[in-house]
Coordinates of C-alpha atoms in Angstrom, one line a residue:
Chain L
X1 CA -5.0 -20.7 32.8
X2 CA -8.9 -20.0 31.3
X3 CA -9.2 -17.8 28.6
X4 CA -12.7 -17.1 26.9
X5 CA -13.3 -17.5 23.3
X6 CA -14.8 -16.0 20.4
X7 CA -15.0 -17.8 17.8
X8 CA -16.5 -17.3 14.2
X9 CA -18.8 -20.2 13.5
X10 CA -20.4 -20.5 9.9
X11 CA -21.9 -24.2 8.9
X12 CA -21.4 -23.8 5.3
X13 CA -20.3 -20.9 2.5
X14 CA -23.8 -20.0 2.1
X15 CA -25.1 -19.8 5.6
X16 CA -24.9 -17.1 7.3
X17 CA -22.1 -17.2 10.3
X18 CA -21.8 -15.6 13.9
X19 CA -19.6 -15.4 17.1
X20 CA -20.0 -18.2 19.6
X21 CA -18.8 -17.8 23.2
X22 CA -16.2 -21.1 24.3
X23 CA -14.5 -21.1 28.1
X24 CA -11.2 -22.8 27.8
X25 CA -10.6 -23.8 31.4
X26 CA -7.4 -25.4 33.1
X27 CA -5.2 -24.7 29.7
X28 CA -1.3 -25.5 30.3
X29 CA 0.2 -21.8 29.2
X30 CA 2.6 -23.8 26.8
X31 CA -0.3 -25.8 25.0
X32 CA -0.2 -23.7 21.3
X33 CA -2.9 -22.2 20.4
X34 CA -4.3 -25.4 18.3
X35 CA -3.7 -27.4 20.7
X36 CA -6.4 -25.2 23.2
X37 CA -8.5 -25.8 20.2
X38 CA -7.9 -29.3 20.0
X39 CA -9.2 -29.2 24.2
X40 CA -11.9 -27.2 23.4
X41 CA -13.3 -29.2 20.6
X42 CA -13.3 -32.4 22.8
X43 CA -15.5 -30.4 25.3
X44 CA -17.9 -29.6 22.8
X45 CA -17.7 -32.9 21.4
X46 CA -18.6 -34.6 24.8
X47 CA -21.8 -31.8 24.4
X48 CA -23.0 -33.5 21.8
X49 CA -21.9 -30.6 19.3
X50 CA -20.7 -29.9 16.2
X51 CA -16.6 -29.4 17.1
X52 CA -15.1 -26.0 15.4
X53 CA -13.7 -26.6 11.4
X54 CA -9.7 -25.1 11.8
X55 CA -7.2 -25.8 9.5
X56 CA -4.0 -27.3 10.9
X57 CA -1.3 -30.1 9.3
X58 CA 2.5 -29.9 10.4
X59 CA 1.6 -28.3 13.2
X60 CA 5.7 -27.2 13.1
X61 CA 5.1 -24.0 11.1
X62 CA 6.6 -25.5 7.8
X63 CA 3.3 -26.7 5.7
X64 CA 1.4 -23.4 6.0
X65 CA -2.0 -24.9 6.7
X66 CA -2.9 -23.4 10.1
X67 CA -4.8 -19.8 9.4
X68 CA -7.2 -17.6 11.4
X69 CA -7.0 -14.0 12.6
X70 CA -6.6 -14.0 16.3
X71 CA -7.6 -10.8 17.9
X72 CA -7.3 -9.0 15.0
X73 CA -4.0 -10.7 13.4
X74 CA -3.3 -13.1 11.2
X75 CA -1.5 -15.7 13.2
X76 CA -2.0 -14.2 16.5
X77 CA 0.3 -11.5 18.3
X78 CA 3.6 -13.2 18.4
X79 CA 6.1 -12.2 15.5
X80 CA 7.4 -14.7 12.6
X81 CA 5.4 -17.7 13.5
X82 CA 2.2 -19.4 12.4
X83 CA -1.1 -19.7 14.5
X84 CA 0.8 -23.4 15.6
X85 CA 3.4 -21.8 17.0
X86 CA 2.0 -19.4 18.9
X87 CA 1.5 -20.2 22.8
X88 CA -1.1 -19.7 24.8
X89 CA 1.7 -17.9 27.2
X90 CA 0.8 -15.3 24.9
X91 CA -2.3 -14.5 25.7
X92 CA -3.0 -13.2 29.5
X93 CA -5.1 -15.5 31.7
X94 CA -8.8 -14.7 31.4
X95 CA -8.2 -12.5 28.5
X96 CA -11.5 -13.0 26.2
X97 CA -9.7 -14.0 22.7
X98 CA -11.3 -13.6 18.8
X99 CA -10.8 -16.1 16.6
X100 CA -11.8 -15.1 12.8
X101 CA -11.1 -16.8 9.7
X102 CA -8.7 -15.0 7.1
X103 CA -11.0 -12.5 5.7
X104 CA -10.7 -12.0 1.3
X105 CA -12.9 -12.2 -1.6
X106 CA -10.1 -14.4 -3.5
X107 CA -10.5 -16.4 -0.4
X108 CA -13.9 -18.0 0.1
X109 CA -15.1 -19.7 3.2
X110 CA -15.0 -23.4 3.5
X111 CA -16.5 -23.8 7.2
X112 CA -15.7 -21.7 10.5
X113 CA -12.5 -20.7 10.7
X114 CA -11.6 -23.1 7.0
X115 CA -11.2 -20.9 3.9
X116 CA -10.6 -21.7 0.6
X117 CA -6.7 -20.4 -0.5
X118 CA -6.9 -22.5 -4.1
X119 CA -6.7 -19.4 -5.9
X120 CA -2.8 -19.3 -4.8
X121 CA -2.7 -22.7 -6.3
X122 CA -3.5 -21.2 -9.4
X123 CA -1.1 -18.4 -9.5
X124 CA 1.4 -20.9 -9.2
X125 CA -0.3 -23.1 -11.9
X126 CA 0.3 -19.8 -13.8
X127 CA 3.6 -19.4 -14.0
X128 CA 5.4 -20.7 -10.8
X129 CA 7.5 -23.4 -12.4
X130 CA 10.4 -24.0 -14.6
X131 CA 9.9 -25.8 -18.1
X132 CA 12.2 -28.3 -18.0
X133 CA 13.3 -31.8 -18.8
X134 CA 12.9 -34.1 -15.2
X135 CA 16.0 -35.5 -15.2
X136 CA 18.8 -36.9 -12.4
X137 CA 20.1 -33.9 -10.6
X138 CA 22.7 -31.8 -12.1
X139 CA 26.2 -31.6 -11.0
X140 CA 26.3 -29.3 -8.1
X141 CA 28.3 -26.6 -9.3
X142 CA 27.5 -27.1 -13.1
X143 CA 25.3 -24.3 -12.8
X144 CA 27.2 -21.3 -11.5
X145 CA 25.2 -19.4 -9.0
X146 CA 26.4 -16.0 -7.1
X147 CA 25.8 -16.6 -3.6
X148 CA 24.4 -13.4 -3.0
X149 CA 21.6 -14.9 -5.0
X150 CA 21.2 -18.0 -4.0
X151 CA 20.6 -16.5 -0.1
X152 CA 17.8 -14.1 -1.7
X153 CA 16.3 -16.6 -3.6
X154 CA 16.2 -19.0 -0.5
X155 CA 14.3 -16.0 1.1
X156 CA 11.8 -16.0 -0.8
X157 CA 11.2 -19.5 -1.2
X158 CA 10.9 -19.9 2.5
X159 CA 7.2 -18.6 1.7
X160 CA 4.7 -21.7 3.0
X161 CA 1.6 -19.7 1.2
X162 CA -0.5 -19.7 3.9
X163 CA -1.9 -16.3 3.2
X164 CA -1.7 -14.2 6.2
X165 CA -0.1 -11.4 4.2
X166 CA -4.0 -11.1 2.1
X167 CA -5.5 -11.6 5.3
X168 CA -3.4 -8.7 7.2
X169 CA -3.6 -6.3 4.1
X170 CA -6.2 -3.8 4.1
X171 CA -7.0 -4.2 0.7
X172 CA -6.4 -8.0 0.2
X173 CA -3.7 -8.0 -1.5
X174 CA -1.3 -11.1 -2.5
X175 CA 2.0 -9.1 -3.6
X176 CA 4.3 -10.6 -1.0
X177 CA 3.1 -14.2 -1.7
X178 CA 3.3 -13.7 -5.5
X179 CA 6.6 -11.7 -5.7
X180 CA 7.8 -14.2 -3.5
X181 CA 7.4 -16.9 -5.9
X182 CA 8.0 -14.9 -8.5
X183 CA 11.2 -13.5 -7.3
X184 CA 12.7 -16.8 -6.1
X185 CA 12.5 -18.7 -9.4
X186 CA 13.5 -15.3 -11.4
X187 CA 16.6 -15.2 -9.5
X188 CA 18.2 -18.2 -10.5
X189 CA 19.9 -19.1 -13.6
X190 CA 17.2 -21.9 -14.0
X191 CA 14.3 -19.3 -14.0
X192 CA 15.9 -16.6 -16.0
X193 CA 14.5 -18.0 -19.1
X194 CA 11.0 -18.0 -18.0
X195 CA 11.4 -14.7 -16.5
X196 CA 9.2 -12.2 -18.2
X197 CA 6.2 -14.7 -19.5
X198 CA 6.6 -16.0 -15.1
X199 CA 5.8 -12.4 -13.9
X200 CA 3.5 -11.3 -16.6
X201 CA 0.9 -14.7 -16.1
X202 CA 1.1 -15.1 -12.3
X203 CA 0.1 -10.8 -11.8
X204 CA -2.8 -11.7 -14.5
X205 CA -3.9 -14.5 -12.3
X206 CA -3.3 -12.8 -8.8
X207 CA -5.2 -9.5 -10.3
X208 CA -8.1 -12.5 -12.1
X209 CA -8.8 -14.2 -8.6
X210 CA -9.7 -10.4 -7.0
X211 CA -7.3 -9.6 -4.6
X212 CA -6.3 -6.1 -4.5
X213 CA -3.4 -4.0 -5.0
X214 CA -0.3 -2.8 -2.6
X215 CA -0.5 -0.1 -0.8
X216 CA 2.9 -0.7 0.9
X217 CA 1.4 -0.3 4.4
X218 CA 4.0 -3.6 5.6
X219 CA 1.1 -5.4 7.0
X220 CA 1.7 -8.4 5.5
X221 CA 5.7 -8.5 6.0
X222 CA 4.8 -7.8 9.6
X223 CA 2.7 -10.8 10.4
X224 CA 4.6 -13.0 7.8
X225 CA 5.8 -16.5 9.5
X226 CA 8.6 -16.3 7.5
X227 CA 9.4 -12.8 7.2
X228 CA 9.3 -12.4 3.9
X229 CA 10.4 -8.8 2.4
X230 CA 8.4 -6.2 1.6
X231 CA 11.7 -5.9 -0.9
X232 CA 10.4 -8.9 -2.8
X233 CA 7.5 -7.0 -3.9
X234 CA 9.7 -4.0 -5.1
X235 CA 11.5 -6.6 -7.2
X236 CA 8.1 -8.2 -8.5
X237 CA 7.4 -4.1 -9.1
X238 CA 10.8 -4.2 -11.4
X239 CA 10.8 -7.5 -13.0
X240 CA 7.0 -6.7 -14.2
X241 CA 7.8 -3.5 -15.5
X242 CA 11.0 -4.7 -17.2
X243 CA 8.5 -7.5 -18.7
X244 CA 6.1 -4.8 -20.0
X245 CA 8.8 -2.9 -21.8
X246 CA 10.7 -6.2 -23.8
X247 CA 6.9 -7.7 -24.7
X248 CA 6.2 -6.4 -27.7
X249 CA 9.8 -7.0 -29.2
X250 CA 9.5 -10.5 -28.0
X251 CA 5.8 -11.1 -29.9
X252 CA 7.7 -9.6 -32.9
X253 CA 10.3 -12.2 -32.5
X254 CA 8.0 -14.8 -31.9
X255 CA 5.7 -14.1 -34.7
X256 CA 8.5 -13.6 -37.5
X257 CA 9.4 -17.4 -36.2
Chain K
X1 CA -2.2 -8.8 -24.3
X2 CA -0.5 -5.7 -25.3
X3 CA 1.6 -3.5 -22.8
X4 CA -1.0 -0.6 -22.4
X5 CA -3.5 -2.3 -21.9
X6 CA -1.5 -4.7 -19.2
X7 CA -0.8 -0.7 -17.9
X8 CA -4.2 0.3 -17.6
X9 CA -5.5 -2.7 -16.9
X10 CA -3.4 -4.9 -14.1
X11 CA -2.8 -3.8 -10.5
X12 CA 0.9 -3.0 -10.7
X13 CA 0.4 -0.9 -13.8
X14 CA -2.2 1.0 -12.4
X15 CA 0.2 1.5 -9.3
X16 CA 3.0 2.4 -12.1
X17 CA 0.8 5.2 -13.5
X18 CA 0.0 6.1 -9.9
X19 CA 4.0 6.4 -9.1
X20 CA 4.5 8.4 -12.3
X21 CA 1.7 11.2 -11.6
X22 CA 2.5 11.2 -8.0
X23 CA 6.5 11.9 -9.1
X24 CA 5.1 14.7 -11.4
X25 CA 2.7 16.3 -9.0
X26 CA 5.6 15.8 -6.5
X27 CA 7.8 17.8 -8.6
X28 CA 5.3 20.7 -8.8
X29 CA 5.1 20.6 -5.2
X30 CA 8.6 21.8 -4.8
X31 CA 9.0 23.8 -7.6
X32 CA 5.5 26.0 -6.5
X33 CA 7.2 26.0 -3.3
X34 CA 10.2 27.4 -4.3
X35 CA 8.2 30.1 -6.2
X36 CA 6.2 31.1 -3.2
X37 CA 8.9 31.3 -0.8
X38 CA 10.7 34.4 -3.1
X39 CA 8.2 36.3 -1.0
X40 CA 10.3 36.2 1.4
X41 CA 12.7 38.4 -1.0
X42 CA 10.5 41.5 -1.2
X43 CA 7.7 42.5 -4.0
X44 CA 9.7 42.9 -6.6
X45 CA 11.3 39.3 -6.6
X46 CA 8.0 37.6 -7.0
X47 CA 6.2 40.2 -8.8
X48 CA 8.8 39.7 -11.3
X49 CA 8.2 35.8 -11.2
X50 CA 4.6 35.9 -11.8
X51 CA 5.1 38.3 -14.8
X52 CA 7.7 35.8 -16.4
X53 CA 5.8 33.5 -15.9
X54 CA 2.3 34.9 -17.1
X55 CA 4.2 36.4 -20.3
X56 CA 5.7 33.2 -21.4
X57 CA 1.6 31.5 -22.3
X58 CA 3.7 28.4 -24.0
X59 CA 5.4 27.7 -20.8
X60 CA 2.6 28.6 -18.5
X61 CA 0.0 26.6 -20.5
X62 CA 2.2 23.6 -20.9
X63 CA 2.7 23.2 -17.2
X64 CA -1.3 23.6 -16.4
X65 CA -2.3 21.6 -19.3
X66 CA 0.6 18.7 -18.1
X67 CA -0.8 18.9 -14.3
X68 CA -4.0 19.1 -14.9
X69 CA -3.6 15.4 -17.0
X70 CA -1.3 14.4 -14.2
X71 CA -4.0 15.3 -11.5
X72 CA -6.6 13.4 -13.7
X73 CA -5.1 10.2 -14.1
X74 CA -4.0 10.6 -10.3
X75 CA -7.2 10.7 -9.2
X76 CA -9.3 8.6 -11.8
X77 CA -7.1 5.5 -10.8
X78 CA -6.6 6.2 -7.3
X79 CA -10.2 6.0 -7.3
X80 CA -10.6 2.7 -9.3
X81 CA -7.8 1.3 -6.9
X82 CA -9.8 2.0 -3.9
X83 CA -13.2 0.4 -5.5
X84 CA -11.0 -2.9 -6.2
X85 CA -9.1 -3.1 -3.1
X86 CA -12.7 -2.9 -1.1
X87 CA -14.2 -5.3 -3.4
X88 CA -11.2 -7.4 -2.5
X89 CA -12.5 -8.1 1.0
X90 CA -16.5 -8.9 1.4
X91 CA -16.6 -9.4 4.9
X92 CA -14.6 -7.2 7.5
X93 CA -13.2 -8.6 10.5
X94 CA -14.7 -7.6 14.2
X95 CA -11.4 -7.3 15.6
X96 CA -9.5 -4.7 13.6
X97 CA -5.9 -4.6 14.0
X98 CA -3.5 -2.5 11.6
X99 CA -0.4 -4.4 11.5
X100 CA 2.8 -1.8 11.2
X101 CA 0.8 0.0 8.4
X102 CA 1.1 4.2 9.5
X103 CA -1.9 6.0 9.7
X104 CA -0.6 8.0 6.8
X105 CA -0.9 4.7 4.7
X106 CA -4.1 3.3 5.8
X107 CA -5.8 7.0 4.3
X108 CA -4.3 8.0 1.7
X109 CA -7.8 7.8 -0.6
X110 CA -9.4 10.1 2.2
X111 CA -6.3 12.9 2.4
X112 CA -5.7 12.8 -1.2
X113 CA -9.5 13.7 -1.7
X114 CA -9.4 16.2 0.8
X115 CA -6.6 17.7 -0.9
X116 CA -8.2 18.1 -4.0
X117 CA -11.0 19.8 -2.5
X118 CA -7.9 22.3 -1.2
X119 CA -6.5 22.6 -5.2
X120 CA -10.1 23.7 -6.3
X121 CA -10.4 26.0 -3.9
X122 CA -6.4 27.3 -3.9
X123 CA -7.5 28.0 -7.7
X124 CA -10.4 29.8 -7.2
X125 CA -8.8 31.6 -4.8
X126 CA -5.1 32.7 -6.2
X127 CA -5.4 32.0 -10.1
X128 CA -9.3 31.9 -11.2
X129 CA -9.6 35.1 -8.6
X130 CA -13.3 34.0 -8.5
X131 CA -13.5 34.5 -4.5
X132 CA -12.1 38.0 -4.8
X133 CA -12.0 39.3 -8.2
X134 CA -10.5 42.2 -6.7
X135 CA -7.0 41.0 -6.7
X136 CA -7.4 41.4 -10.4
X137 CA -7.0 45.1 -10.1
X138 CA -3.8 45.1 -7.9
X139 CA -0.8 46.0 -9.8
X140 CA 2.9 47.5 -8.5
X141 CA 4.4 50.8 -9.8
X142 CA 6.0 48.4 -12.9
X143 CA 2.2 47.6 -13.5
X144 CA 2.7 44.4 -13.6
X145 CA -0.7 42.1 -11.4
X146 CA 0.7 42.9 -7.5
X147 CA 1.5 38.8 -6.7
X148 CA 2.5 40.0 -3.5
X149 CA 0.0 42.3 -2.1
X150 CA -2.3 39.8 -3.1
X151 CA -0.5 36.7 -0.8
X152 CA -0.5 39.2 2.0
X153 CA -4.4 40.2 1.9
X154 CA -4.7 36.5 1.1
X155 CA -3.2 35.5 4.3
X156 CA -4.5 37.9 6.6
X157 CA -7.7 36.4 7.4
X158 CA -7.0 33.9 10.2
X159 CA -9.9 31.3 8.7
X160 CA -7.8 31.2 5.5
X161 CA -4.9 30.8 6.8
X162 CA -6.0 27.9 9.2
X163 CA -7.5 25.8 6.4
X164 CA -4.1 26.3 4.7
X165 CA -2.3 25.1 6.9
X166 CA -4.5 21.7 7.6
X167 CA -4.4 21.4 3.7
X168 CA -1.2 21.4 3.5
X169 CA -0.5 19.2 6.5
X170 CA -2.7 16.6 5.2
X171 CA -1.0 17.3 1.3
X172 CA 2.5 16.4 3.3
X173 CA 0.9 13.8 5.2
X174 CA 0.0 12.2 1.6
X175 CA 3.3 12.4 0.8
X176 CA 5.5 11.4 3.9
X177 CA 3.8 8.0 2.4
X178 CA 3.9 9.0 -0.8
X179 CA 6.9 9.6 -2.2
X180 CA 8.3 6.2 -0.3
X181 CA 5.5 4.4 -1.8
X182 CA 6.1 5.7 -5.2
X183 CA 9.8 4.6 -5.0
X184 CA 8.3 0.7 -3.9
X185 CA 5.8 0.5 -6.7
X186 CA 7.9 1.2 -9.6
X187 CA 10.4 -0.9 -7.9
X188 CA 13.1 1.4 -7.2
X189 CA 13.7 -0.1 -3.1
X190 CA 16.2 -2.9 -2.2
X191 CA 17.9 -4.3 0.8
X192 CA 20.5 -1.1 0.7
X193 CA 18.0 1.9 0.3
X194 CA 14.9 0.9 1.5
X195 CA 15.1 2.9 5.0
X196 CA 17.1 6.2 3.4
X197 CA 14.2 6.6 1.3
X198 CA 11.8 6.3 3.8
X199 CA 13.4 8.5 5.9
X200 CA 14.4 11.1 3.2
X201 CA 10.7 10.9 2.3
X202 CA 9.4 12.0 5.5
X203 CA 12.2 14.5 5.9
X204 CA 11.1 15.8 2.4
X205 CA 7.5 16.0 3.3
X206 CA 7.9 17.9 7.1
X207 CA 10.2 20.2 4.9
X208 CA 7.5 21.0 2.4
X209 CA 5.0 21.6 5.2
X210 CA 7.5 24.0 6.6
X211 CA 8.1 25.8 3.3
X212 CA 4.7 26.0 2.9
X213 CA 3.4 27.3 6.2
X214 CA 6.1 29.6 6.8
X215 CA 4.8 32.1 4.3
X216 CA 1.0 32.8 5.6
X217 CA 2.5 32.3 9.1
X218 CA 4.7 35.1 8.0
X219 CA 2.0 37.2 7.3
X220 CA 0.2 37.0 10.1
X221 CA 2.7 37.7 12.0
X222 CA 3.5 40.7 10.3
X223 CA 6.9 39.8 9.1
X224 CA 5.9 40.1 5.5
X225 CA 3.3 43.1 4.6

């Protein structure tokens, strides 16, 4: 199959950036979608050009690398999978295809389709963690935990942070990333401590790096490759306000220590 | 920080203060609905309504005082919510897709403004009387002010009427996403209600816009005069 491409080209963060026209020709309708990249880069390679910048790692939709808005959806049109799982049997032959980085302020471009997602590094240098002792693994069931829990928790934690959900949002927003982490440490016994000072720091950092707030349009749960809930954010919604309401009585007990 | 300031200052508890003046202005919604539609009861039902509530000033200027606050910090953060989440996205894609998101979602900054435009208007129309000052001067044989000959020389100019109605569809299109919304931000979904809400919250809104529209519908009509 040929398919013609769009594709957003941009040398560096502070040049300025434009579409470029690419013909894929004699593509195998199961090649993905990085792997017609990969094709199309040697081309231009052989040209003598500079090859298009794309993220890409696993290539097994597990390490969340792979990005870029492909006709105007984060990870292309197919449902629950990232841009590496999506098949170029998805696209219709000769269909003329756009290819844009994910699009934020919180997420500055790198180089064509590469942008910078460090700032979800740092909400989880915020408060994505548990404090406590490295030690050998715990007896499995020394730790009671409902199972009901565990499942939810496992949900959330199925989040690879590769930021489709700010780059689907209209407003940019990162609540299903950050209530996903949020919520899956919060859930467990082990992150129950940690609960309150976890929700309050990462929602400072998340609002700090400039993405914006949730409109609860579903955007992001929609192109999610892990379908992650829009429920998690209603639980990040409780959890902070819950926060809110014990942090003053909790400075008081703090300061009287 | 302190909690206030985390209110007024972070995302979710600007989206918290949006929930709790949206419930408020919710609740007026329905209850101003619920007055209007004793129209439908003859003269004397709503007559007697307005007087009650006109004579009892504590009441009456508790409510405007309360909505009036309510409308302000509904629109003053809507507004800085709308300025961040642009700012949150420098560069707009050229292929424009919206993922799932309802129309009624993607605008709720333009048909809440719009609405407002309708309140100022509604007020200068049925309670500052500043369009007709004329209505002042209508009053039933009880002499109390004639609340009901004033709704139907309101509604009998078709112009009137139409721009009703489109405020009032765009109000319940505000809150078929509204009310759902305001249930998600203050964290009051799970697993188990998330789609009865949603559902009851567009049932909620076409039944407001039915409520609403029935009355100068009914006066053009001729059923109430």
């Amino acid at each position: 199959m040929n398919v013609k491409l769009r594709v957003w080209r941009q040398a560096g963060p502070d040049t300025p950036g434009k579409f470029v026209e690419y013909e894929a020709t004699g593509l195998n309708p199961n090649m993905s979608f990085l792997e017609m990249l990969d094709e199309v880069n040697e081309d231009i390679t052989k040209r003598g050009e500079e090859p298009i910048s794309f993220d890409h790692d696993c290539r097994e939709g597990i390490c969340g690398m792979c990005s870029c808005v492909i006709n105007g959806e984060a990870h292309g049109p197919e449902y629950k999978v990232a841009t590496c799982q999506t098949y170029m049997r998805s696209f219709q032959d000769g269909e003329t295809i756009t290819v844009e980085p994910f699009r934020a302020k919180a997420f500055p471009l790198i180089k064509d389709l590469i942008v910078n997602r460090s700032a979800f590094d740092r909400v989880i240098q915020a408060g994505g963690f548990i404090s406590t002792s490295a030690g050998s693994a715990p007896d499995g069931n020394a730790i009671p935990v409902p199972k009901q829990d565990a499942d939810a928790a496992m949900d959330a934690a199925a989040c690879i942070g590769c930021g489709a959900c700010v780059a689907a949002c209209k407003n940019a927003s990162a609540m299903l990333f950050v209530s996903a982490k949020v919520s899956h440490l919060n859930l467990l016994p082990q992150g129950k401590p940690e609960k309150d000072k976890r929700v309050l720091a990462m929602v400072q950092q998340m609002d700090a790096e400039g993405f914006g707030a949730c409109t609860v349009t579903g955007s992001c749960e929609a192109v999610c490759p892990k379908g992650i809930s829009l429920n998690f954010i209603a639980k990040m919604n409780r959890d902070y306000f819950g926060a809110l309401l014990r942090a003053p009585s909790k400075a008081k007990a703090a300061h009287a220590d | 920080m302190s909690p206030l300031l985390r209110l007024a200052k972070s995302s979710l508890g600007k989206k918290y203060l949006m929930a709790f003046t949206g419930f408020g202005l919710f609740g007026f919604v329905v209850m101003h609905m619920l007055g209007n539609l004793q129209v439908f009861l003859g003269p004397d039902a709503i007559n007697k309504y307005a007087h009650f509530l006109k004579s009892t000033p504590e009441l009456l200027w508790g409510a405007r005082l309360g909505l009036l606050a309510m409308v302000t910090v509904h629109f003053c953060v809507g507004i800085a919510l709308a300025i961040e989440n642009m700012q949150a996205r420098d560069q707009e894609y050229a292929v424009k897709r919206a993922v799932k998101a309802t129309l009624a979602s993607r605008t709720m900054v333009v048909s809440g403004l719009i609405v407002l435009s309708f309140i100022i208007y509604h007020l200068a129309h049925y309670t500052l009387l500043t369009i007709h000052p004329e209505y002042r001067n209508l009053h039933d044989d009880l002499g109390r002010h004639d609340v009901y000959r004033m709704i139907v020389l309101g509604f009998s100019s078709p112009s009137v009427v139409s721009f009703y109605v489109i405020s009032v569809g765009l109000l319940c299109f505000h809150l078929s996403h509204g009310i759902g919304a305001m249930f998600q931000s203050l964290g009051l979904k799970n697993e188990a209600y998330v789609e009865r809400i949603d559902c009851l919250a567009k049932i909620v809104a076409v039944g407001l816009f039915i409520g609403y529209i029935s009355i100068p519908l009914a006066v053009q009509i001729g059923m109430v005069k």
